Coordinates of C-alpha atoms in Angstrom, one line a residue:
M905 CA -48.7 -44.9 -93.6
S906 CA -46.8 -47.6 -91.7
P907 CA -47.9 -51.2 -91.9
G908 CA -50.8 -52.0 -89.6
T909 CA -51.8 -48.4 -89.2
G910 CA -55.5 -47.9 -89.9
P911 CA -57.0 -44.7 -91.4
G912 CA -57.8 -43.0 -88.1
Q913 CA -55.0 -44.2 -85.8
G914 CA -52.5 -41.4 -86.5
R915 CA -55.2 -38.8 -85.9
T916 CA -56.2 -40.5 -82.6
G917 CA -52.7 -40.3 -81.3
G918 CA -52.5 -36.6 -82.1
G919 CA -55.9 -36.1 -80.6
E920 CA -54.8 -37.7 -77.3
R921 CA -51.7 -35.5 -77.2
N922 CA -53.9 -32.4 -77.7
Q923 CA -56.3 -33.5 -75.0
S924 CA -53.4 -34.1 -72.6
A925 CA -51.9 -30.7 -73.3
S926 CA -55.3 -29.1 -72.8
L927 CA -55.8 -30.9 -69.5
R928 CA -52.3 -29.7 -68.3
R929 CA -53.2 -26.1 -69.2
A930 CA -56.6 -26.3 -67.6
L931 CA -54.9 -27.6 -64.4
A932 CA -52.4 -24.7 -64.6
V933 CA -55.4 -22.3 -64.7
L934 CA -56.9 -24.0 -61.6
E935 CA -53.6 -24.0 -59.7
Y936 CA -53.0 -20.3 -60.5
V937 CA -56.5 -19.4 -59.2
R938 CA -55.8 -21.5 -56.1
D939 CA -52.6 -19.7 -55.4
H940 CA -53.4 -16.1 -56.4
A941 CA -57.1 -15.4 -56.0
G942 CA -57.6 -13.3 -52.9
A943 CA -60.4 -14.0 -50.5
G944 CA -63.6 -12.8 -52.0
Q945 CA -61.9 -11.1 -54.9
G946 CA -61.0 -13.6 -57.6
L947 CA -58.9 -13.1 -60.8
S948 CA -60.0 -11.4 -64.0
L949 CA -59.9 -13.1 -67.4
S950 CA -57.2 -10.6 -68.5
R951 CA -54.9 -11.4 -65.5
L952 CA -55.3 -15.1 -66.0
A953 CA -54.5 -14.9 -69.7
E954 CA -51.4 -12.6 -69.1
A955 CA -50.1 -14.7 -66.2
L956 CA -50.3 -18.0 -68.0
G957 CA -49.2 -16.7 -71.4
L958 CA -52.6 -17.6 -73.1
S959 CA -55.1 -15.8 -75.1
K960 CA -58.4 -14.8 -73.5
S961 CA -60.3 -17.2 -75.8
T962 CA -58.1 -20.1 -74.8
V963 CA -58.7 -19.3 -71.1
L964 CA -62.4 -19.2 -71.7
R965 CA -62.2 -22.6 -73.4
L966 CA -60.1 -24.2 -70.7
T967 CA -62.2 -22.9 -67.8
A968 CA -65.6 -24.0 -69.3
P969 CA -65.3 -27.6 -68.0
L970 CA -63.9 -26.4 -64.7
L971 CA -66.9 -24.2 -64.3
E972 CA -69.3 -27.0 -65.2
A973 CA -67.6 -29.3 -62.6
G974 CA -67.8 -26.6 -59.9
L975 CA -64.0 -26.5 -59.6
L976 CA -64.1 -22.8 -60.6
E977 CA -66.9 -20.2 -60.3
R978 CA -67.1 -16.9 -62.0
D979 CA -68.7 -13.7 -60.5
R980 CA -71.6 -12.7 -62.6
R981 CA -70.9 -8.9 -62.2
S982 CA -67.1 -8.7 -62.3
G983 CA -66.4 -11.8 -64.3
A984 CA -63.6 -12.7 -61.8
Y985 CA -62.7 -16.3 -61.3
R986 CA -62.3 -18.0 -57.9
L987 CA -62.3 -21.6 -56.6
G988 CA -65.7 -23.3 -56.7
H989 CA -67.5 -25.5 -54.2
G990 CA -66.3 -28.6 -56.1
T991 CA -62.8 -28.1 -54.8
L992 CA -64.2 -28.2 -51.3
R993 CA -65.9 -31.5 -52.0
L994 CA -62.7 -32.9 -53.4
G995 CA -60.7 -31.7 -50.4
Q996 CA -63.2 -33.2 -47.9
A997 CA -63.2 -36.5 -49.8
Y998 CA -59.4 -36.6 -49.7
L999 CA -59.2 -35.7 -46.0
S1000 CA -61.8 -38.3 -45.1
T1001 CA -59.5 -41.0 -46.5
L1002 CA -56.4 -39.9 -44.6
D1003 CA -55.0 -42.0 -41.8
L1004 CA -52.0 -40.4 -40.1
R1005 CA -50.1 -43.7 -39.6
T1006 CA -50.7 -44.7 -43.2
V1007 CA -49.8 -41.3 -44.6
A1008 CA -46.6 -41.2 -42.5
A1009 CA -45.6 -44.8 -42.9
E1010 CA -43.3 -44.4 -45.9
E1011 CA -41.5 -41.4 -44.5
T1012 CA -41.1 -42.8 -40.9
R1013 CA -39.5 -46.0 -42.3
R1014 CA -37.3 -44.0 -44.7
L1015 CA -36.2 -41.9 -41.8
M1016 CA -35.4 -44.9 -39.6
L1017 CA -33.3 -46.5 -42.4
Q1018 CA -31.5 -43.2 -42.9
V1019 CA -30.6 -42.6 -39.2
R1020 CA -30.7 -46.2 -37.9
E1021 CA -32.5 -45.2 -34.8
T1022 CA -36.1 -45.6 -33.4
V1023 CA -38.7 -43.3 -35.0
H1024 CA -41.9 -42.4 -33.2
L1025 CA -45.1 -40.9 -34.4
V1026 CA -47.4 -39.1 -31.9
V1027 CA -50.6 -37.2 -31.8
H1028 CA -51.5 -34.2 -29.6
D1029 CA -53.8 -35.1 -26.7
P1030 CA -53.5 -32.1 -24.3
P1031 CA -51.7 -32.1 -21.9
Y1032 CA -50.0 -35.2 -23.4
V1033 CA -48.8 -36.8 -26.6
V1034 CA -50.0 -40.3 -27.5
Y1035 CA -47.7 -42.6 -29.3
I1036 CA -49.5 -44.1 -32.3
D1037 CA -46.6 -45.7 -34.2
K1038 CA -43.0 -46.8 -33.7
V1039 CA -40.5 -47.9 -36.3
E1040 CA -37.5 -49.6 -34.7
N1041 CA -34.0 -50.5 -36.0
E1042 CA -33.6 -54.1 -35.0
A1043 CA -29.8 -53.6 -34.7
T1044 CA -30.0 -51.1 -31.8
V1045 CA -31.2 -51.3 -28.2
R1046 CA -35.0 -51.1 -28.2
M1047 CA -36.8 -48.1 -26.7
A1048 CA -39.2 -48.8 -23.8
S1049 CA -42.0 -46.7 -25.4
R1050 CA -45.3 -48.4 -26.2
I1051 CA -47.9 -47.7 -28.8
G1052 CA -50.9 -46.1 -27.0
S1053 CA -48.8 -44.8 -24.1
R1054 CA -48.8 -41.1 -23.1
S1055 CA -46.1 -38.6 -22.2
P1056 CA -46.2 -35.0 -21.0
L1057 CA -45.8 -32.2 -23.5
Y1058 CA -43.2 -30.1 -21.6
C1059 CA -40.5 -32.7 -21.2
T1060 CA -40.5 -34.7 -24.5
A1061 CA -39.1 -33.6 -27.8
V1062 CA -42.4 -34.6 -29.6
G1063 CA -44.4 -32.7 -27.0
K1064 CA -42.3 -29.6 -27.1
A1065 CA -42.3 -29.7 -31.0
I1066 CA -46.1 -29.5 -30.9
L1067 CA -46.4 -27.1 -27.9
A1068 CA -44.1 -24.6 -29.7
W1069 CA -46.8 -24.0 -32.3
Q1070 CA -49.7 -23.8 -29.9
P1071 CA -51.5 -20.6 -28.9
E1072 CA -50.0 -18.8 -25.9
E1073 CA -53.0 -19.8 -23.7
A1074 CA -52.3 -23.5 -24.4
V1075 CA -48.7 -23.0 -23.2
E1076 CA -49.9 -21.2 -20.1
R1077 CA -52.3 -24.1 -19.3
V1078 CA -49.3 -26.5 -19.4
V1079 CA -47.3 -24.2 -17.1
A1080 CA -50.2 -23.8 -14.7
A1081 CA -50.6 -27.6 -14.4
G1082 CA -47.0 -27.8 -13.1
L1083 CA -43.6 -28.9 -14.6
P1084 CA -42.5 -31.6 -12.2
A1085 CA -39.0 -33.0 -12.8
L1086 CA -38.8 -36.5 -14.3
T1087 CA -35.0 -36.4 -14.4
R1088 CA -32.4 -33.9 -13.2
H1089 CA -32.4 -32.4 -16.8
T1090 CA -36.1 -31.7 -17.0
I1091 CA -37.0 -28.1 -17.7
T1092 CA -39.1 -27.0 -14.6
D1093 CA -38.8 -23.2 -14.9
P1094 CA -41.7 -21.6 -16.9
D1095 CA -39.5 -18.9 -18.3
R1096 CA -36.9 -21.3 -19.4
L1097 CA -39.6 -23.5 -21.1
R1098 CA -41.0 -20.4 -22.9
G1099 CA -37.5 -19.6 -24.1
E1100 CA -37.0 -23.2 -25.3
L1101 CA -40.2 -23.1 -27.3
A1102 CA -39.1 -19.9 -29.0
R1103 CA -35.8 -21.6 -30.0
I1104 CA -37.8 -24.6 -31.4
R1105 CA -39.9 -22.3 -33.6
Q1106 CA -36.8 -20.6 -34.9
R1107 CA -34.8 -23.8 -35.8
G1108 CA -37.8 -26.0 -36.7
Y1109 CA -37.2 -28.9 -34.4
A1110 CA -37.1 -29.8 -30.7
V1111 CA -34.7 -31.7 -28.5
D1112 CA -35.3 -33.8 -25.4
D1113 CA -31.9 -33.9 -23.8
R1114 CA -32.4 -36.6 -21.2
E1115 CA -35.5 -34.6 -19.9
N1116 CA -37.9 -37.5 -19.9
E1117 CA -35.6 -40.5 -19.5
P1118 CA -32.1 -40.3 -18.0
E1119 CA -30.1 -41.9 -20.8
V1120 CA -32.2 -41.1 -23.8
R1121 CA -32.1 -38.2 -26.3
C1122 CA -34.8 -37.4 -28.8
V1123 CA -35.1 -35.0 -31.8
A1124 CA -38.6 -34.2 -33.0
A1125 CA -40.4 -31.9 -35.5
P1126 CA -44.1 -30.9 -35.7
I1127 CA -46.5 -32.3 -38.3
F1128 CA -49.1 -29.8 -39.5
N1129 CA -52.6 -30.6 -40.9
H1130 CA -54.6 -28.9 -43.6
D1131 CA -55.5 -26.1 -41.2
D1132 CA -51.8 -25.5 -40.6
S1133 CA -52.2 -26.6 -37.0
A1134 CA -49.5 -28.7 -35.3
V1135 CA -51.5 -31.8 -34.4
S1136 CA -48.7 -34.4 -34.3
A1137 CA -45.0 -34.9 -34.4
V1138 CA -42.3 -37.3 -35.6
S1139 CA -39.1 -38.1 -33.7
V1140 CA -35.8 -40.0 -33.7
S1141 CA -34.9 -41.4 -30.3
G1142 CA -31.9 -43.3 -29.0
L1143 CA -29.5 -43.8 -26.1
T1144 CA -27.1 -40.8 -25.4
S1145 CA -24.2 -43.1 -26.4
R1146 CA -25.5 -43.2 -29.9
I1147 CA -27.3 -39.8 -30.2
T1148 CA -24.6 -37.5 -29.0
A1149 CA -25.1 -33.8 -28.5
A1150 CA -23.0 -33.3 -31.7
R1151 CA -25.1 -35.7 -33.7
V1152 CA -28.3 -33.9 -32.7
R1153 CA -27.4 -30.9 -34.9
G1154 CA -27.3 -33.2 -38.0
L1155 CA -30.5 -35.1 -37.0
G1156 CA -32.6 -32.0 -36.5
P1157 CA -32.9 -30.9 -40.1
M1158 CA -33.4 -34.5 -41.3
V1159 CA -36.4 -35.0 -38.9
A1160 CA -37.8 -31.6 -39.8
R1161 CA -37.7 -32.6 -43.5
A1162 CA -39.5 -35.8 -42.8
A1163 CA -42.2 -33.9 -40.8
L1164 CA -42.6 -31.5 -43.7
V1165 CA -43.2 -34.3 -46.2
I1166 CA -45.8 -35.8 -44.0
S1167 CA -47.4 -32.4 -43.4
R1168 CA -47.7 -31.8 -47.1
K1169 CA -49.4 -35.2 -47.6
L1170 CA -51.9 -34.1 -45.0
G1171 CA -52.6 -30.9 -47.0
A1172 CA -50.6 -28.4 -44.9
P1173 CA -50.0 -25.2 -46.8
R1174 CA -46.3 -25.3 -46.2

């Protein structure tokens, strides 16, 4: 025994390691049920044990506290495991603490530093988007956008990024309201807009090529919430002299990755 080590200290360290390992395995059980239990069916003890490489007795021991906490529940007749009501309470508690600006802040600033252009964050407010945050690069010409201002869905990158993932009837409402030209590049033909939305869904990001302001290009991607609904978007905006047509192709995937990180923080199943 090393100097200063009391009679129980070595065992305490080992006990803590064992508890940590048990916790990790219990979480693995919970995650496996989350990912693989079909609606209303659940997973059998045998399948859980086989999938996780554990004995049935070990699974029973690991699931006991999860059942007590309501994180898992077990069907009395079939014995199948499924997520319990406790997971819903945890999810609701987590969602109640979420603020989009706070959740997105780290990623929008990282994106601005990466591309050295203005980054916008918007929310969907049909038939508009509302700008709720703006991260500017002090070294470039400032964008005229203002926090709290609104822009149409059909002629902005952020708007089209959201609209591309809306139900067809939502798109038709935008079309029915009219597509007035704001610049000579604005898409005003309904069929052309529908084709543009299809391309956005395919590549994962939208482009406003001087459609809202004559000398400005924007690249945007949708942000999804825990229901997998496109409720907001993030964009990179700049003058056409800086954001060239060629540069757009490189910015698109970068903006899409930032949107995905924010979406996952919001609980999106992506």
